[in-house]
PDB file of C-alpha atoms in Angstrom:
ATOM      1  CA  MET O   1      18.227 -15.252   3.431  1.00 68.00           C
ATOM      2  CA  ALA O   2      15.396 -15.263   5.651  1.00 85.00           C
ATOM      3  CA  ARG O   3      12.012 -14.044   4.495  1.00 94.00           C
ATOM      4  CA  GLU O   4      10.980 -10.622   5.824  1.00 96.00           C
ATOM      5  CA  LYS O   5       7.846 -10.892   7.685  1.00 97.00           C
ATOM      6  CA  ILE O   6       4.806  -8.879   6.511  1.00 98.00           C
ATOM      7  CA  VAL O   7       1.728  -7.971   8.374  1.00 98.00           C
ATOM      8  CA  TRP O   8      -0.915  -6.502   5.942  1.00 98.00           C
ATOM      9  CA  LEU O   9      -3.928  -4.788   7.475  1.00 97.00           C
ATOM     10  CA  ALA O  10      -7.050  -4.231   5.210  1.00 96.00           C
ATOM     11  CA  THR O  11      -8.968  -1.458   6.671  1.00 96.00           C
ATOM     12  CA  ASN O  12     -11.529   0.745   4.788  1.00 94.00           C
ATOM     13  CA  THR O  13     -10.851  -0.706   1.303  1.00 95.00           C
ATOM     14  CA  CYS O  14     -12.395  -2.015  -1.842  1.00 95.00           C
ATOM     15  CA  ALA O  15      -9.504  -4.564  -1.643  1.00 95.00           C
ATOM     16  CA  GLY O  16      -8.402  -3.500  -5.117  1.00 96.00           C
ATOM     17  CA  ASP O  17      -4.594  -3.209  -3.928  1.00 97.00           C
ATOM     18  CA  THR O  18      -4.834  -6.825  -2.442  1.00 97.00           C
ATOM     19  CA  ASN O  19      -6.121  -8.001  -5.906  1.00 97.00           C
ATOM     20  CA  SER O  20      -3.299  -6.232  -7.546  1.00 97.00           C
ATOM     21  CA  PHE O  21      -0.789  -7.919  -5.315  1.00 97.00           C
ATOM     22  CA  LEU O  22      -2.187 -11.223  -6.225  1.00 97.00           C
ATOM     23  CA  ASN O  23      -2.000 -10.297  -9.933  1.00 96.00           C
ATOM     24  CA  THR O  24       1.806 -10.054  -9.628  1.00 95.00           C
ATOM     25  CA  TYR O  25       3.400 -11.582 -12.740  1.00 91.00           C
ATOM     26  CA  ASN O  26       7.042 -12.073 -12.429  1.00 89.00           C
ATOM     27  CA  PRO O  27       7.727 -13.180  -9.720  1.00 92.00           C
ATOM     28  CA  ASP O  28       4.189 -14.347  -9.390  1.00 95.00           C
ATOM     29  CA  TYR O  29       2.458 -14.301  -5.902  1.00 95.00           C
ATOM     30  CA  ARG O  30       3.248 -17.953  -4.886  1.00 95.00           C
ATOM     31  CA  GLN O  31       6.990 -17.178  -5.627  1.00 95.00           C
ATOM     32  CA  ILE O  32       6.993 -14.282  -3.555  1.00 95.00           C
ATOM     33  CA  VAL O  33       5.409 -15.391  -0.468  1.00 95.00           C
ATOM     34  CA  GLU O  34       7.343 -18.880  -0.578  1.00 95.00           C
ATOM     35  CA  GLU O  35      10.917 -17.228  -1.551  1.00 94.00           C
ATOM     36  CA  PHE O  36      10.850 -13.542  -0.392  1.00 95.00           C
ATOM     37  CA  LEU O  37       8.221 -12.459   1.822  1.00 97.00           C
ATOM     38  CA  ASP O  38       6.686 -14.149   4.752  1.00 97.00           C
ATOM     39  CA  LEU O  39       3.045 -13.137   4.742  1.00 97.00           C
ATOM     40  CA  CYS O  40       2.064 -13.607   8.207  1.00 97.00           C
ATOM     41  CA  TYR O  41      -1.183 -11.811   8.203  1.00 97.00           C
ATOM     42  CA  GLN O  42      -3.305 -10.485   5.391  1.00 96.00           C
ATOM     43  CA  ASP O  43      -7.030 -10.246   6.262  1.00 91.00           C
ATOM     44  CA  PHE O  44      -8.571 -11.581   2.674  1.00 94.00           C
ATOM     45  CA  VAL O  45      -6.123 -14.419   1.979  1.00 94.00           C
ATOM     46  CA  MET O  46      -5.135 -16.177   5.055  1.00 93.00           C
ATOM     47  CA  ALA O  47      -6.789 -19.052   6.283  1.00 92.00           C
ATOM     48  CA  ALA O  48      -6.994 -18.188  10.010  1.00 91.00           C
ATOM     49  CA  GLU O  49     -10.130 -16.400  11.512  1.00 90.00           C
ATOM     50  CA  GLY O  50     -11.506 -15.506  14.792  1.00 89.00           C
ATOM     51  CA  ASP O  51      -9.155 -15.655  17.902  1.00 90.00           C
ATOM     52  CA  VAL O  52      -6.462 -17.374  15.876  1.00 93.00           C
ATOM     53  CA  ALA O  53      -6.070 -14.505  13.446  1.00 92.00           C
ATOM     54  CA  SER O  54      -6.459 -11.776  16.313  1.00 91.00           C
ATOM     55  CA  GLY O  55      -3.903 -13.886  18.220  1.00 93.00           C
ATOM     56  CA  ILE O  56      -1.499 -13.458  15.224  1.00 95.00           C
ATOM     57  CA  LEU O  57      -1.871  -9.687  15.483  1.00 94.00           C
ATOM     58  CA  GLN O  58      -1.508  -9.563  19.349  1.00 94.00           C
ATOM     59  CA  ASP O  59       1.798 -11.545  19.074  1.00 96.00           C
ATOM     60  CA  PHE O  60       3.163  -8.849  16.671  1.00 97.00           C
ATOM     61  CA  ALA O  61       1.848  -6.083  18.744  1.00 95.00           C
ATOM     62  CA  THR O  62       3.497  -7.298  22.037  1.00 95.00           C
ATOM     63  CA  GLY O  63       6.479  -8.928  20.272  1.00 95.00           C
ATOM     64  CA  PRO O  64       9.950  -7.499  19.640  1.00 95.00           C
ATOM     65  CA  ALA O  65      10.366  -4.185  17.931  1.00 96.00           C
ATOM     66  CA  GLY O  66      11.658  -4.221  14.214  1.00 96.00           C
ATOM     67  CA  SER O  67      10.643  -7.856  13.500  1.00 96.00           C
ATOM     68  CA  PHE O  68       8.219  -7.059  10.530  1.00 98.00           C
ATOM     69  CA  ILE O  69       7.057  -4.481   7.880  1.00 98.00           C
ATOM     70  CA  LEU O  70       3.398  -3.021   8.541  1.00 98.00           C
ATOM     71  CA  VAL O  71       1.394  -2.716   5.364  1.00 98.00           C
ATOM     72  CA  VAL O  72      -1.852  -0.820   5.556  1.00 98.00           C
ATOM     73  CA  GLU O  73      -4.315  -1.055   2.697  1.00 98.00           C
ATOM     74  CA  GLY O  74      -7.403   1.378   3.037  1.00 97.00           C
ATOM     75  CA  SER O  75      -8.036   4.617   5.039  1.00 98.00           C
ATOM     76  CA  ILE O  76      -8.495   4.440   8.742  1.00 98.00           C
ATOM     77  CA  PRO O  77     -11.841   5.214  10.333  1.00 97.00           C
ATOM     78  CA  THR O  78     -11.813   7.447  13.535  1.00 97.00           C
ATOM     79  CA  ALA O  79     -15.294   8.300  14.028  1.00 97.00           C
ATOM     80  CA  ALA O  80     -17.518   6.409  16.499  1.00 97.00           C
ATOM     81  CA  GLY O  81     -14.238   5.368  18.367  1.00 96.00           C
ATOM     82  CA  GLY O  82     -13.066   3.647  15.156  1.00 97.00           C
ATOM     83  CA  LEU O  83     -16.180   1.142  14.995  1.00 97.00           C
ATOM     84  CA  TYR O  84     -16.531   1.544  11.472  1.00 97.00           C
ATOM     85  CA  CYS O  85     -13.686  -0.923  10.890  1.00 97.00           C
ATOM     86  CA  VAL O  86     -13.157  -3.630  13.471  1.00 96.00           C
ATOM     87  CA  LEU O  87     -10.423  -6.142  12.728  1.00 93.00           C
ATOM     88  CA  GLY O  88     -11.164  -8.622  15.474  1.00 92.00           C
ATOM     89  CA  TYR O  89     -11.895  -8.906  19.139  1.00 91.00           C
ATOM     90  CA  ARG O  90      -9.503  -8.852  21.901  1.00 89.00           C
ATOM     91  CA  ASN O  91     -10.571  -9.647  25.610  1.00 87.00           C
ATOM     92  CA  GLY O  92     -14.154  -9.582  24.505  1.00 88.00           C
ATOM     93  CA  GLN O  93     -13.890  -5.930  23.179  1.00 93.00           C
ATOM     94  CA  PRO O  94     -13.681  -4.871  19.364  1.00 95.00           C
ATOM     95  CA  TRP O  95     -10.127  -4.358  18.150  1.00 95.00           C
ATOM     96  CA  THR O  96     -10.416  -1.237  15.816  1.00 97.00           C
ATOM     97  CA  ALA O  97      -8.258  -0.666  12.973  1.00 97.00           C
ATOM     98  CA  VAL O  98      -7.164   2.567  14.233  1.00 97.00           C
ATOM     99  CA  ASP O  99      -5.897   1.163  17.546  1.00 97.00           C
ATOM    100  CA  ALA O 100      -4.205  -1.867  15.770  1.00 97.00           C
ATOM    101  CA  VAL O 101      -2.557   0.401  13.300  1.00 98.00           C
ATOM    102  CA  ARG O 102      -1.162   2.607  16.109  1.00 97.00           C
ATOM    103  CA  GLU O 103       0.030  -0.416  18.458  1.00 97.00           C
ATOM    104  CA  LEU O 104       1.457  -2.295  15.405  1.00 98.00           C
ATOM    105  CA  ALA O 105       3.231   0.855  14.106  1.00 97.00           C
ATOM    106  CA  ILE O 106       5.390   1.222  17.337  1.00 96.00           C
ATOM    107  CA  LYS O 107       6.761  -2.270  16.717  1.00 97.00           C
ATOM    108  CA  ALA O 108       7.060  -2.378  12.961  1.00 98.00           C
ATOM    109  CA  ARG O 109      10.416  -1.957  11.275  1.00 97.00           C
ATOM    110  CA  TYR O 110       8.972   0.008   8.409  1.00 98.00           C
ATOM    111  CA  MET O 111       5.431   1.494   7.698  1.00 98.00           C
ATOM    112  CA  VAL O 112       4.073   1.109   4.212  1.00 98.00           C
ATOM    113  CA  ALA O 113       0.680   2.743   3.134  1.00 98.00           C
ATOM    114  CA  VAL O 114      -0.447   0.787  -0.108  1.00 98.00           C
ATOM    115  CA  GLY O 115      -3.058   2.466  -2.295  1.00 98.00           C
ATOM    116  CA  THR O 116      -4.289   5.906  -2.694  1.00 97.00           C
ATOM    117  CA  CYS O 117      -6.749   5.457   0.361  1.00 98.00           C
ATOM    118  CA  ALA O 118      -3.994   4.537   2.710  1.00 98.00           C
ATOM    119  CA  SER O 119      -1.572   6.990   1.299  1.00 98.00           C
ATOM    120  CA  PHE O 120      -3.732  10.241   1.121  1.00 98.00           C
ATOM    121  CA  GLY O 121      -7.410   9.250   2.205  1.00 97.00           C
ATOM    122  CA  GLY O 122      -8.912   8.474  -1.215  1.00 96.00           C
ATOM    123  CA  PRO O 123     -12.706   8.287  -1.620  1.00 94.00           C
ATOM    124  CA  TYR O 124     -13.558   7.150   1.908  1.00 92.00           C
ATOM    125  CA  GLY O 125     -11.832  10.277   3.051  1.00 94.00           C
ATOM    126  CA  ALA O 126     -13.658  12.516   0.832  1.00 94.00           C
ATOM    127  CA  TYR O 127     -16.539  14.893   1.940  1.00 95.00           C
ATOM    128  CA  PRO O 128     -18.459  14.396   3.704  1.00 96.00           C
ATOM    129  CA  ASN O 129     -16.554  11.538   5.323  1.00 97.00           C
ATOM    130  CA  PRO O 130     -19.248  10.097   7.910  1.00 96.00           C
ATOM    131  CA  THR O 131     -16.685   7.677   9.209  1.00 97.00           C
ATOM    132  CA  GLY O 132     -13.790  10.231   9.835  1.00 97.00           C
ATOM    133  CA  SER O 133     -11.612   8.296   7.537  1.00 98.00           C
ATOM    134  CA  LYS O 134      -7.762   9.551   7.323  1.00 98.00           C
ATOM    135  CA  PRO O 135      -4.736   8.392   5.647  1.00 98.00           C
ATOM    136  CA  VAL O 136      -2.172   6.418   7.731  1.00 98.00           C
ATOM    137  CA  ARG O 137       0.175   9.388   8.183  1.00 97.00           C
ATOM    138  CA  GLU O 138      -2.393  11.325  10.007  1.00 97.00           C
ATOM    139  CA  ILE O 139      -2.919   8.288  12.463  1.00 96.00           C
ATOM    140  CA  ILE O 140       0.620   7.721  13.465  1.00 97.00           C
ATOM    141  CA  SER O 141       3.634  10.174  14.232  1.00 94.00           C
ATOM    142  CA  ARG O 142       6.408   7.950  12.247  1.00 94.00           C
ATOM    143  CA  ARG O 143       7.345   8.096   8.835  1.00 96.00           C
ATOM    144  CA  VAL O 144       5.055   6.096   6.542  1.00 98.00           C
ATOM    145  CA  ILE O 145       6.203   5.033   3.097  1.00 98.00           C
ATOM    146  CA  ASN O 146       3.390   5.888   0.531  1.00 98.00           C
ATOM    147  CA  VAL O 147       2.881   3.771  -2.527  1.00 98.00           C
ATOM    148  CA  PRO O 148      -0.450   5.204  -3.982  1.00 97.00           C
ATOM    149  CA  GLY O 149      -2.546   4.261  -6.835  1.00 95.00           C
ATOM    150  CA  CYS O 150      -6.066   3.087  -7.269  1.00 95.00           C
ATOM    151  CA  PRO O 151      -5.196   0.271  -7.402  1.00 95.00           C
ATOM    152  CA  VAL O 152      -1.570   0.648  -7.109  1.00 95.00           C
ATOM    153  CA  HIS O 153       0.537  -1.311  -9.816  1.00 95.00           C
ATOM    154  CA  PRO O 154       1.841  -4.907  -8.553  1.00 96.00           C
ATOM    155  CA  ASP O 155       5.305  -4.222  -9.177  1.00 95.00           C
ATOM    156  CA  TRP O 156       5.331  -0.995  -7.241  1.00 96.00           C
ATOM    157  CA  ILE O 157       4.099  -2.909  -4.247  1.00 97.00           C
ATOM    158  CA  VAL O 158       6.596  -5.935  -4.633  1.00 96.00           C
ATOM    159  CA  GLY O 159       9.460  -3.702  -5.693  1.00 97.00           C
ATOM    160  CA  THR O 160       9.066  -1.586  -2.511  1.00 97.00           C
ATOM    161  CA  LEU O 161       8.629  -4.442  -0.149  1.00 97.00           C
ATOM    162  CA  TYR O 162      11.510  -6.213  -1.556  1.00 96.00           C
ATOM    163  CA  HIS O 163      13.824  -3.026  -1.392  1.00 97.00           C
ATOM    164  CA  LEU O 164      12.956  -2.576   2.430  1.00 97.00           C
ATOM    165  CA  ALA O 165      13.606  -6.293   3.035  1.00 96.00           C
ATOM    166  CA  ARG O 166      17.105  -6.474   1.337  1.00 95.00           C
ATOM    167  CA  TYR O 167      18.156  -2.887   1.084  1.00 96.00           C
ATOM    168  CA  GLY O 168      16.286  -0.709   3.503  1.00 96.00           C
ATOM    169  CA  GLU O 169      14.412   2.147   2.756  1.00 97.00           C
ATOM    170  CA  PRO O 170      14.371   3.518  -0.763  1.00 97.00           C
ATOM    171  CA  ARG O 171      14.808   7.180  -1.509  1.00 97.00           C
ATOM    172  CA  LEU O 172      11.626   9.128  -1.230  1.00 98.00           C
ATOM    173  CA  ASP O 173      10.032  12.039  -2.776  1.00 96.00           C
ATOM    174  CA  GLU O 174       8.172  14.915  -1.050  1.00 96.00           C
ATOM    175  CA  TYR O 175       5.189  12.944  -0.546  1.00 97.00           C
ATOM    176  CA  ASN O 176       7.260  10.139   0.896  1.00 98.00           C
ATOM    177  CA  ARG O 177       6.704   8.050  -2.299  1.00 98.00           C
ATOM    178  CA  PRO O 178       9.533   5.881  -3.693  1.00 98.00           C
ATOM    179  CA  VAL O 179      11.396   7.666  -6.512  1.00 97.00           C
ATOM    180  CA  LEU O 180      12.001   4.462  -8.160  1.00 94.00           C
ATOM    181  CA  TYR O 181       8.613   4.368  -9.161  1.00 94.00           C
ATOM    182  CA  PHE O 182       7.212   7.896  -8.905  1.00 94.00           C
ATOM    183  CA  GLY O 183      10.292   9.905  -9.835  1.00 92.00           C
ATOM    184  CA  GLU O 184       8.795  10.341 -13.371  1.00 88.00           C
ATOM    185  CA  THR O 185       5.110  10.684 -14.839  1.00 84.00           C
ATOM    186  CA  VAL O 186       3.579   8.763 -17.558  1.00 84.00           C
ATOM    187  CA  HIS O 187       3.857  11.971 -19.652  1.00 88.00           C
ATOM    188  CA  ASP O 188       7.601  11.819 -19.350  1.00 87.00           C
ATOM    189  CA  ARG O 189       7.703   8.437 -20.873  1.00 84.00           C
ATOM    190  CA  CYS O 190       4.776   8.808 -23.269  1.00 90.00           C
ATOM    191  CA  GLU O 191       5.418   7.414 -26.667  1.00 91.00           C
ATOM    192  CA  ARG O 192       3.389  10.348 -28.062  1.00 95.00           C
ATOM    193  CA  ARG O 193       5.430  13.109 -26.101  1.00 94.00           C
ATOM    194  CA  HIS O 194       6.727  14.426 -29.584  1.00 94.00           C
ATOM    195  CA  TYR O 195       3.182  15.115 -30.573  1.00 96.00           C
ATOM    196  CA  PHE O 196       2.665  17.257 -27.100  1.00 95.00           C
ATOM    197  CA  GLU O 197       5.898  19.324 -27.891  1.00 95.00           C
ATOM    198  CA  SER O 198       4.629  19.879 -31.350  1.00 96.00           C
ATOM    199  CA  GLY O 199       1.232  20.857 -30.369  1.00 96.00           C
ATOM    200  CA  ILE O 200      -0.477  18.280 -32.183  1.00 96.00           C
ATOM    201  CA  PHE O 201      -3.342  16.945 -30.190  1.00 97.00           C
ATOM    202  CA  ALA O 202      -6.037  14.147 -30.584  1.00 96.00           C
ATOM    203  CA  SER O 203      -9.663  15.684 -30.598  1.00 94.00           C
ATOM    204  CA  LYS O 204     -11.283  12.212 -29.945  1.00 93.00           C
ATOM    205  CA  PRO O 205     -10.359   8.816 -28.882  1.00 90.00           C
ATOM    206  CA  GLY O 206      -8.677   6.509 -31.288  1.00 92.00           C
ATOM    207  CA  GLU O 207      -6.571   9.230 -32.779  1.00 95.00           C
ATOM    208  CA  PRO O 208      -2.818   8.803 -32.891  1.00 95.00           C
ATOM    209  CA  TRP O 209      -1.668  12.031 -31.396  1.00 95.00           C
ATOM    210  CA  CYS O 210      -1.322  13.391 -28.082  1.00 95.00           C
ATOM    211  CA  MET O 211      -4.161  12.972 -25.688  1.00 92.00           C
ATOM    212  CA  TYR O 212      -3.385  15.663 -23.344  1.00 91.00           C
ATOM    213  CA  LYS O 213      -6.735  17.904 -24.482  1.00 90.00           C
TER     214      LYS O 213
END
């Protein structure tokens, strides 16, 4: 089966979600990109730069619809015409993240916001927000699959992308998060849950009881 093409844009981000993706263990990163996913563009790990890199994005932006999954890591700055985040140059002009996301979203098969910043704004979108940063869902009108985390767990990234590539869109919750990973909380699965139910709480770190308080 052909590998699904992935275009991964890193916008206003600390790169924590990229590092998380690189730390995927089983399967590891090399196996993922050699056997399952075709990582065509990723700002931090690709060898291409300059016009070569911009050309890759341009080819996807002007190419056939539905041929790739667009992954966005980081919030999208909108102030100053988007100039707080420039991915490259096109025809001698800055190609801003906000423009690239909007153009590529039209052609993408699926849209995935990876990490809390891309999903909900995160620290970059917090007050006073001088860059006018926004989550992906406020930049485009189509459905965005949110996979939040700061950084997001490696399995959640890989699992979501693999599900999209092989089985289509997973069941989502009210925040457009995959129920597969966000259907239960840590509290639901906590090995100390019985202490919570019994009202037995730790008063300091290191104690074996429920840490809720």
